[in-house]
CSV table of C-alpha atoms in Angstrom, one decimal:
chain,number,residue,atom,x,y,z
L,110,UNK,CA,55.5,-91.4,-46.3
L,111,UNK,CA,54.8,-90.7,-49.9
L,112,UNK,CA,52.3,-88.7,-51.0
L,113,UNK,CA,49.1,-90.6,-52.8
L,114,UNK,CA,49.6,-88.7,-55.7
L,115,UNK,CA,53.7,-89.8,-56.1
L,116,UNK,CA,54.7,-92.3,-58.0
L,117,UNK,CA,58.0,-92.8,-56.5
L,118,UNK,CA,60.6,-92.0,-53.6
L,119,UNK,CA,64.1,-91.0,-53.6
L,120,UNK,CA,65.7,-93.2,-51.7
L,121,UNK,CA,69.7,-92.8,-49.9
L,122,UNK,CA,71.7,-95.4,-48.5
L,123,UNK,CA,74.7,-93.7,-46.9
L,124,UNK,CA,78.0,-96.0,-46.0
L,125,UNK,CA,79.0,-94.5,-42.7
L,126,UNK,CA,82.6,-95.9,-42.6
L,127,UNK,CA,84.5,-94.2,-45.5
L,128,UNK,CA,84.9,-97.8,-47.4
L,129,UNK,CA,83.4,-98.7,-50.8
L,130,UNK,CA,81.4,-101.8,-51.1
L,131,UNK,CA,80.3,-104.3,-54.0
L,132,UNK,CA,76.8,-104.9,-54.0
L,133,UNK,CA,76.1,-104.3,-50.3
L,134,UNK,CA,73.1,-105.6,-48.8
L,135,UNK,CA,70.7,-103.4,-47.3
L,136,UNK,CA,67.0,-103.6,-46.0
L,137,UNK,CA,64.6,-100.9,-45.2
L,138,UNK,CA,60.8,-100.2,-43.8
L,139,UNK,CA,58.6,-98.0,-46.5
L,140,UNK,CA,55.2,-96.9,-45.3
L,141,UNK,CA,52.4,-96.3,-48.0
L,142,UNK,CA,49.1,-94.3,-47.6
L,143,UNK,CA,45.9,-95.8,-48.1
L,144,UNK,CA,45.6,-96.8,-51.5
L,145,UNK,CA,48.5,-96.0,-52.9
L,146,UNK,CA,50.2,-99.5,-53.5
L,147,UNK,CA,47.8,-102.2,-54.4
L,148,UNK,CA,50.7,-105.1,-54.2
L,149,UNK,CA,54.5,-104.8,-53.3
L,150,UNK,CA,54.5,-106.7,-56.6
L,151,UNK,CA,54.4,-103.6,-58.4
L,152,UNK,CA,57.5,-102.3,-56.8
L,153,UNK,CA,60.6,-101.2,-59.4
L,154,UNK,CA,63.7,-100.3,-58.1
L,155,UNK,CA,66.1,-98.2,-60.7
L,156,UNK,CA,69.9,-96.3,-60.0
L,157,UNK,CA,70.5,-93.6,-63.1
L,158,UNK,CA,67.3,-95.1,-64.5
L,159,UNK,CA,69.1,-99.0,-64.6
L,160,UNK,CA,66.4,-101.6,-63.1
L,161,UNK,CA,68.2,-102.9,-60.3
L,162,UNK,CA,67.2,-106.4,-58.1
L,163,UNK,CA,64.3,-106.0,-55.4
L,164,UNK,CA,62.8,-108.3,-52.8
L,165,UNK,CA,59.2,-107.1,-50.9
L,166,UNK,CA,56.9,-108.1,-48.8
L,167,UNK,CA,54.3,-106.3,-47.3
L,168,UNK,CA,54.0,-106.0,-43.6
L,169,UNK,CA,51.0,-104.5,-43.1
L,170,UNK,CA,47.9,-103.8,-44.9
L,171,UNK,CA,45.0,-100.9,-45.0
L,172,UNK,CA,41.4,-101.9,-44.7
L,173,UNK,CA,41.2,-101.9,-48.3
L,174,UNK,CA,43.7,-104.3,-48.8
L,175,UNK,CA,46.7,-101.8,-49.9
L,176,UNK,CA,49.9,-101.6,-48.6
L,177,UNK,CA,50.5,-99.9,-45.6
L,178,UNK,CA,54.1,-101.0,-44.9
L,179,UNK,CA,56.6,-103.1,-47.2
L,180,UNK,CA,59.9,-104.6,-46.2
L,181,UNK,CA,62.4,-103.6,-49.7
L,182,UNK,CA,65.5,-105.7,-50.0
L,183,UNK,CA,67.9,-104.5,-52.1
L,184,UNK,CA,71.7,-104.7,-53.0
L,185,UNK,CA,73.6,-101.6,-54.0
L,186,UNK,CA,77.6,-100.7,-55.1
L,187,UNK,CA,77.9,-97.9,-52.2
L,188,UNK,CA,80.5,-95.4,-53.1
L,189,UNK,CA,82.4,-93.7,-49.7
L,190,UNK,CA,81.1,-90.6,-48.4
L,191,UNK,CA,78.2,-90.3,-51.0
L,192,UNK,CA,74.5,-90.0,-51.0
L,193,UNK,CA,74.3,-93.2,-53.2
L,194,UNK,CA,70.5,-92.5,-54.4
L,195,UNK,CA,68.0,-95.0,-55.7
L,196,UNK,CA,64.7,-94.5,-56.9
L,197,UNK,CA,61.7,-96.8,-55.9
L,198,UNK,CA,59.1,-97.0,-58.0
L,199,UNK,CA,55.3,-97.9,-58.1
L,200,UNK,CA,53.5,-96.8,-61.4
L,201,UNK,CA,55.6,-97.2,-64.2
L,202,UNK,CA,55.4,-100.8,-65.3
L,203,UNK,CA,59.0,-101.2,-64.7
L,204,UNK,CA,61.1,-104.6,-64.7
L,205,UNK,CA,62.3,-106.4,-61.8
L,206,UNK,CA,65.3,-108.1,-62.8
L,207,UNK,CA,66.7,-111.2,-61.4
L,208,UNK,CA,69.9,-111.4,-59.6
L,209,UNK,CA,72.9,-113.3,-61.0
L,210,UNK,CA,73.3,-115.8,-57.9
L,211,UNK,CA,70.1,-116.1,-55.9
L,212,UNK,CA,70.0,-117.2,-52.2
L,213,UNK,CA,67.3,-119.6,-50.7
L,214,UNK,CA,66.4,-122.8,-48.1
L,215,UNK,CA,65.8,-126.3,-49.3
L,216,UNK,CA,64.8,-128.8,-46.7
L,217,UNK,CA,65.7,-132.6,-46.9
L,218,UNK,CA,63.9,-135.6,-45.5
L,219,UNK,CA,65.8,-136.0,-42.5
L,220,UNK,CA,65.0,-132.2,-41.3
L,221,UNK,CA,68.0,-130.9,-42.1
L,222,UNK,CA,67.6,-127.4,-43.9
L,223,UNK,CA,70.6,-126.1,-46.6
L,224,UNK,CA,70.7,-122.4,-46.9
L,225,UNK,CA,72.3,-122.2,-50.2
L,226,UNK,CA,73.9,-119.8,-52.4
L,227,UNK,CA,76.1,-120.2,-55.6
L,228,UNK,CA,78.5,-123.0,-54.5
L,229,UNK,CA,78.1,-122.3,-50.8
L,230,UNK,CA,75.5,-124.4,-48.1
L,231,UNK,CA,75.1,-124.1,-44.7
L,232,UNK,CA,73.3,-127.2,-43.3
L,233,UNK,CA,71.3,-127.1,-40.0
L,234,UNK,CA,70.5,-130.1,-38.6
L,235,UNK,CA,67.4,-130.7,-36.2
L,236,UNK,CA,69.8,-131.7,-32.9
L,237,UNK,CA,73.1,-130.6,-34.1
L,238,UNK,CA,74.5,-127.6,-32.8
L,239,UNK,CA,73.7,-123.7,-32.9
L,240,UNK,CA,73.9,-121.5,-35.1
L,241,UNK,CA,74.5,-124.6,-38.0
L,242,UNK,CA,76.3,-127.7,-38.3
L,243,UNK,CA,78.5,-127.9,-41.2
L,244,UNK,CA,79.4,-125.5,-44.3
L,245,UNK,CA,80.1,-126.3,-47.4
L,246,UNK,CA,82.4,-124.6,-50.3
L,247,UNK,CA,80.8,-126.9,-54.2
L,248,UNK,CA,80.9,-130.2,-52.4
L,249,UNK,CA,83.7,-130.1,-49.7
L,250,UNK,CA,82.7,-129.4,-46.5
L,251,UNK,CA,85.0,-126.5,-45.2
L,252,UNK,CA,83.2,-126.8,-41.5
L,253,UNK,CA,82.5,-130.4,-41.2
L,254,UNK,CA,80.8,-132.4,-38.5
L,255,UNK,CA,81.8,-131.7,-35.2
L,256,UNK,CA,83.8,-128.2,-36.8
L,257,UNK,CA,81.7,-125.9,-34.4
L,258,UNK,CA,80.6,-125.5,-31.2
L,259,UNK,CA,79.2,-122.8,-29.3
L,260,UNK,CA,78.6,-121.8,-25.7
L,261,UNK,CA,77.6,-119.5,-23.2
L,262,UNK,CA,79.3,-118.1,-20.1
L,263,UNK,CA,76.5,-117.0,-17.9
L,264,UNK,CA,77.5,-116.9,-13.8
L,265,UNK,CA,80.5,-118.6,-14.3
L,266,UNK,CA,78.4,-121.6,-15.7
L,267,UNK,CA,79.3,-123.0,-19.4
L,268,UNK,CA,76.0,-123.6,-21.6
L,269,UNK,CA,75.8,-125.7,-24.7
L,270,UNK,CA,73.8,-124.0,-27.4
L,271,UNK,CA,72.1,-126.8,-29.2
L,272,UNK,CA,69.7,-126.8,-32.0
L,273,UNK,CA,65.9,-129.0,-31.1
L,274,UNK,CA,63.1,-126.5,-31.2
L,275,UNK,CA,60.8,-125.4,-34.5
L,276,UNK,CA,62.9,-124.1,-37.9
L,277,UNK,CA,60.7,-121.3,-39.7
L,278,UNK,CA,62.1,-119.6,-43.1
L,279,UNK,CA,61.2,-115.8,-42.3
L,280,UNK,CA,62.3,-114.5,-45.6
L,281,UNK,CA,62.6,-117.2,-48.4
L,282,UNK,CA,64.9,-114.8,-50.5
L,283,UNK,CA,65.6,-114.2,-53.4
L,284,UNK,CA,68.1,-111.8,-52.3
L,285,UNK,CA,67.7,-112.5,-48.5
L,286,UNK,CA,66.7,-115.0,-46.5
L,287,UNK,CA,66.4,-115.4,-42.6
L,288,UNK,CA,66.0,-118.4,-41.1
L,289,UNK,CA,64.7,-119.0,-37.6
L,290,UNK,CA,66.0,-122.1,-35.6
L,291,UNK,CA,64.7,-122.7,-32.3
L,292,UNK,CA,66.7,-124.6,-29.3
L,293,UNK,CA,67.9,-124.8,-26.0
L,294,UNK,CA,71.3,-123.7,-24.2
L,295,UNK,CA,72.0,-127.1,-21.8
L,296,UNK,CA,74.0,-127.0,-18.6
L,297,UNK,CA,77.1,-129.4,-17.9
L,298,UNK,CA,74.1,-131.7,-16.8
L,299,UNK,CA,71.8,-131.8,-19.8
L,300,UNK,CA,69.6,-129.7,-17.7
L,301,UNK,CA,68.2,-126.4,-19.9
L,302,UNK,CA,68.8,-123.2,-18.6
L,303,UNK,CA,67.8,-121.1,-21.4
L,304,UNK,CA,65.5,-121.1,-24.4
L,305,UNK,CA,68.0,-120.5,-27.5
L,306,UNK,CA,66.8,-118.9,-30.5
L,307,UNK,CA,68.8,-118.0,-33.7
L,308,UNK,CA,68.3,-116.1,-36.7
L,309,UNK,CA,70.2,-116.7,-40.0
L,310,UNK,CA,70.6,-114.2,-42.1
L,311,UNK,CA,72.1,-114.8,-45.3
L,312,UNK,CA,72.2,-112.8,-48.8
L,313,UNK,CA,72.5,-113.5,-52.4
L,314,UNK,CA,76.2,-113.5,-53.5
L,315,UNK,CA,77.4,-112.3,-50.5
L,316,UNK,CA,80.0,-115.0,-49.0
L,317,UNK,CA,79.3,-113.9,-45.1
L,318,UNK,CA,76.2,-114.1,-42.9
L,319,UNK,CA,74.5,-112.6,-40.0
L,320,UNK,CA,73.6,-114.6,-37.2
L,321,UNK,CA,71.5,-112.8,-33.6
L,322,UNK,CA,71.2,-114.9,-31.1
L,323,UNK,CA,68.0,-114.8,-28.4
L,324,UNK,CA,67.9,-116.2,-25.1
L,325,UNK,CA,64.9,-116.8,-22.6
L,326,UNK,CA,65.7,-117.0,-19.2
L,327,UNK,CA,64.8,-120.8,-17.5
L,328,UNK,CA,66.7,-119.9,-14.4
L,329,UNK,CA,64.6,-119.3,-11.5
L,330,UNK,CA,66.8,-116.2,-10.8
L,331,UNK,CA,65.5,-112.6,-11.5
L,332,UNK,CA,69.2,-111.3,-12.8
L,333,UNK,CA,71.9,-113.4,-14.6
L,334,UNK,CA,75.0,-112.5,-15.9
L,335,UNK,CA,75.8,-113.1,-19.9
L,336,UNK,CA,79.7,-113.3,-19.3
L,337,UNK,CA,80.2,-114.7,-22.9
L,338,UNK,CA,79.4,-116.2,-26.1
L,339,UNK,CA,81.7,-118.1,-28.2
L,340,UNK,CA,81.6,-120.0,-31.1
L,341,UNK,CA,84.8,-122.3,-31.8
L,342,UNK,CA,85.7,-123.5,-35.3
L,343,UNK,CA,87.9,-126.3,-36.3
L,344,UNK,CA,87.8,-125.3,-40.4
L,345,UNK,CA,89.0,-127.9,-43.0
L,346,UNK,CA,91.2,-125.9,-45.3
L,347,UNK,CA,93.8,-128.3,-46.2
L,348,UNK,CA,97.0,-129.5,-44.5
L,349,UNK,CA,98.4,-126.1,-45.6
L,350,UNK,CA,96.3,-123.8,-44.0
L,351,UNK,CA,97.7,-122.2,-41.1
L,352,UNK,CA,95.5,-119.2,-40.5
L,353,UNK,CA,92.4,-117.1,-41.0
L,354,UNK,CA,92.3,-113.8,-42.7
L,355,UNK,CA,89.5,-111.6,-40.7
L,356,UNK,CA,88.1,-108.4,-40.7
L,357,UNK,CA,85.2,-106.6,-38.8
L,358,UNK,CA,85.0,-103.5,-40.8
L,359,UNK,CA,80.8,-104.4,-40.5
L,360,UNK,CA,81.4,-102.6,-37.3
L,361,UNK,CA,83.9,-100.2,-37.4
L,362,UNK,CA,87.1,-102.0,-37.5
L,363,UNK,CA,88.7,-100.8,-40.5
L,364,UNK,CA,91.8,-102.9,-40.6
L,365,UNK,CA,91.8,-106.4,-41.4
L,366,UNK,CA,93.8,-109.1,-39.3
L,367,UNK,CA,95.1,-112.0,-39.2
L,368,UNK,CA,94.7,-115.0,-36.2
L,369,UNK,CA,96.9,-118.0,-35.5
L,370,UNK,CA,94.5,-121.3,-35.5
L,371,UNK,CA,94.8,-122.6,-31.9
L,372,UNK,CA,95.0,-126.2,-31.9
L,373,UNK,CA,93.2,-126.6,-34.8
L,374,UNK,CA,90.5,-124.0,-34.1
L,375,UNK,CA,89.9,-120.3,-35.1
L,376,UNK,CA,87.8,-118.8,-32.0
L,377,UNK,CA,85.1,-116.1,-31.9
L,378,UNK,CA,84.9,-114.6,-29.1
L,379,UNK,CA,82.2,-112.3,-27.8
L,380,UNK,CA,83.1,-110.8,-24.4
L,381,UNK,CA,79.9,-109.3,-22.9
């Protein structure tokens, strides 16, 4: 926690994996003392004394109406095996600048809400399926109706997970924004066994996104068994594409691969 008297804190984020990243994003918790920060507002973030793009929001607040904890989003070139320092700042009238591509969530009339970035969308539709329903690349949709689906292996029993429940934008951007979509995982008979909800996490620039999935147990059964989640994708690429290029270096993977389409499908698989 700073000190009341500081006007700024160093601040380090380290890239673990030996790999050098482009404008990597990152999010971190900063706590304040009581009447310190009168409005995240008034947060500057700087790299060799260059402004640098910043989203906050404050989480918490002191009696007096100061910050007591502020989310800071930020996106940073991180440099293997180095310290890669920032400085966030509170008192020097600095300037936030804006970033080049912003990301943010537009709703339509239907209910459907675009999380949009540059030239890319990812719609979610109100009953379509989980984690989204189509995904877009300018105006051609690369994952087009009926391009995903996704399921759950829990005691040998296949679950649909299927979008229905409440949509709630968590962090409007500009440089991040989650998205919460409520639903329901449905049994070969329609029947719900779980309450499904995802979180969308998607960034500005960045041409990947984070999904976490939650689940609520329905089953009047104590224990269950997640045996697997996968998410199927039938891509629209062109009559030439032939295969995906992959790579999970986001955890630890440092080699990139490349998988076969299987009758039309690439398939993520999560074996729990």
């Amino acid at each position: 926690m700073p000190d009341p008297v500081q006007d700024s804190i160093d601040l380090s984020i380290v890239e673990p994996l030996g790999l050098q990243r482009r404008k990597w994003p990152w999010t971190l918790g900063v706590p304040f003392p009581e009447g310190c920060l009168s409005c995240d507002a008034d947060l500057t973030l700087t790299r060799d004394g260059q402004p640098q793009c910043v989203q906050t929001r404050t989480m918490l607040s002191w009696p007096d109406g100061s910050a007591k904890w502020v989310l800071v989003d930020g996106q940073t070139d991180l440099i293997a095996d180095d310290a890669n320092r920032l400085q966030l700042n509170w008192a020097d009238g600095g300037s936030r600048p804006d970033p080049t591509t912003t990301v943010a969530v537009r709703e339509t009339a239907d209910g459907t809400y675009f999380i949009e970035s540059g030239d890319r969308r990812i719609a979610i539709a109100p009953s379509g399926p989980l984690p989204f329903a189509r995904v877009y690349t300018s105006d051609a949709a690369i994952i087009p109706d009926g391009g995903i689906e996704s399921s759950l292996r829990i005691d040998d029993e296949v679950y649909e997970l299927r979008a229905g429940g409440r949509v709630e934008i968590e962090e409007p951007g500009p440089l991040r924004v989650v998205l919460r979509v409520d639903g329901l995982a449905l049994g070969s008979d329609g029947t719900p066994g779980f309450d499904a909800t995802v979180r969308i996490y998607a960034y500005s620039g960045v041409p990947w996104v984070r999904i976490y999935l939650t689940l609520t147990n329905r089953l009047r059964r104590p224990f269950v068994h997640l045996q697997e989640f996968k998410i199927n994708l039938r891509p629209d690429l062109g009559p030439e594409a032939e295969a995906f290029l992959a790579s999970s270096v986001d955890v630890g993977n440092h080699k990139s691969h490349v998988d076969e389409l299987v009758d039309g499908f690439r398939s993520l698989q999560v074996g729990l």
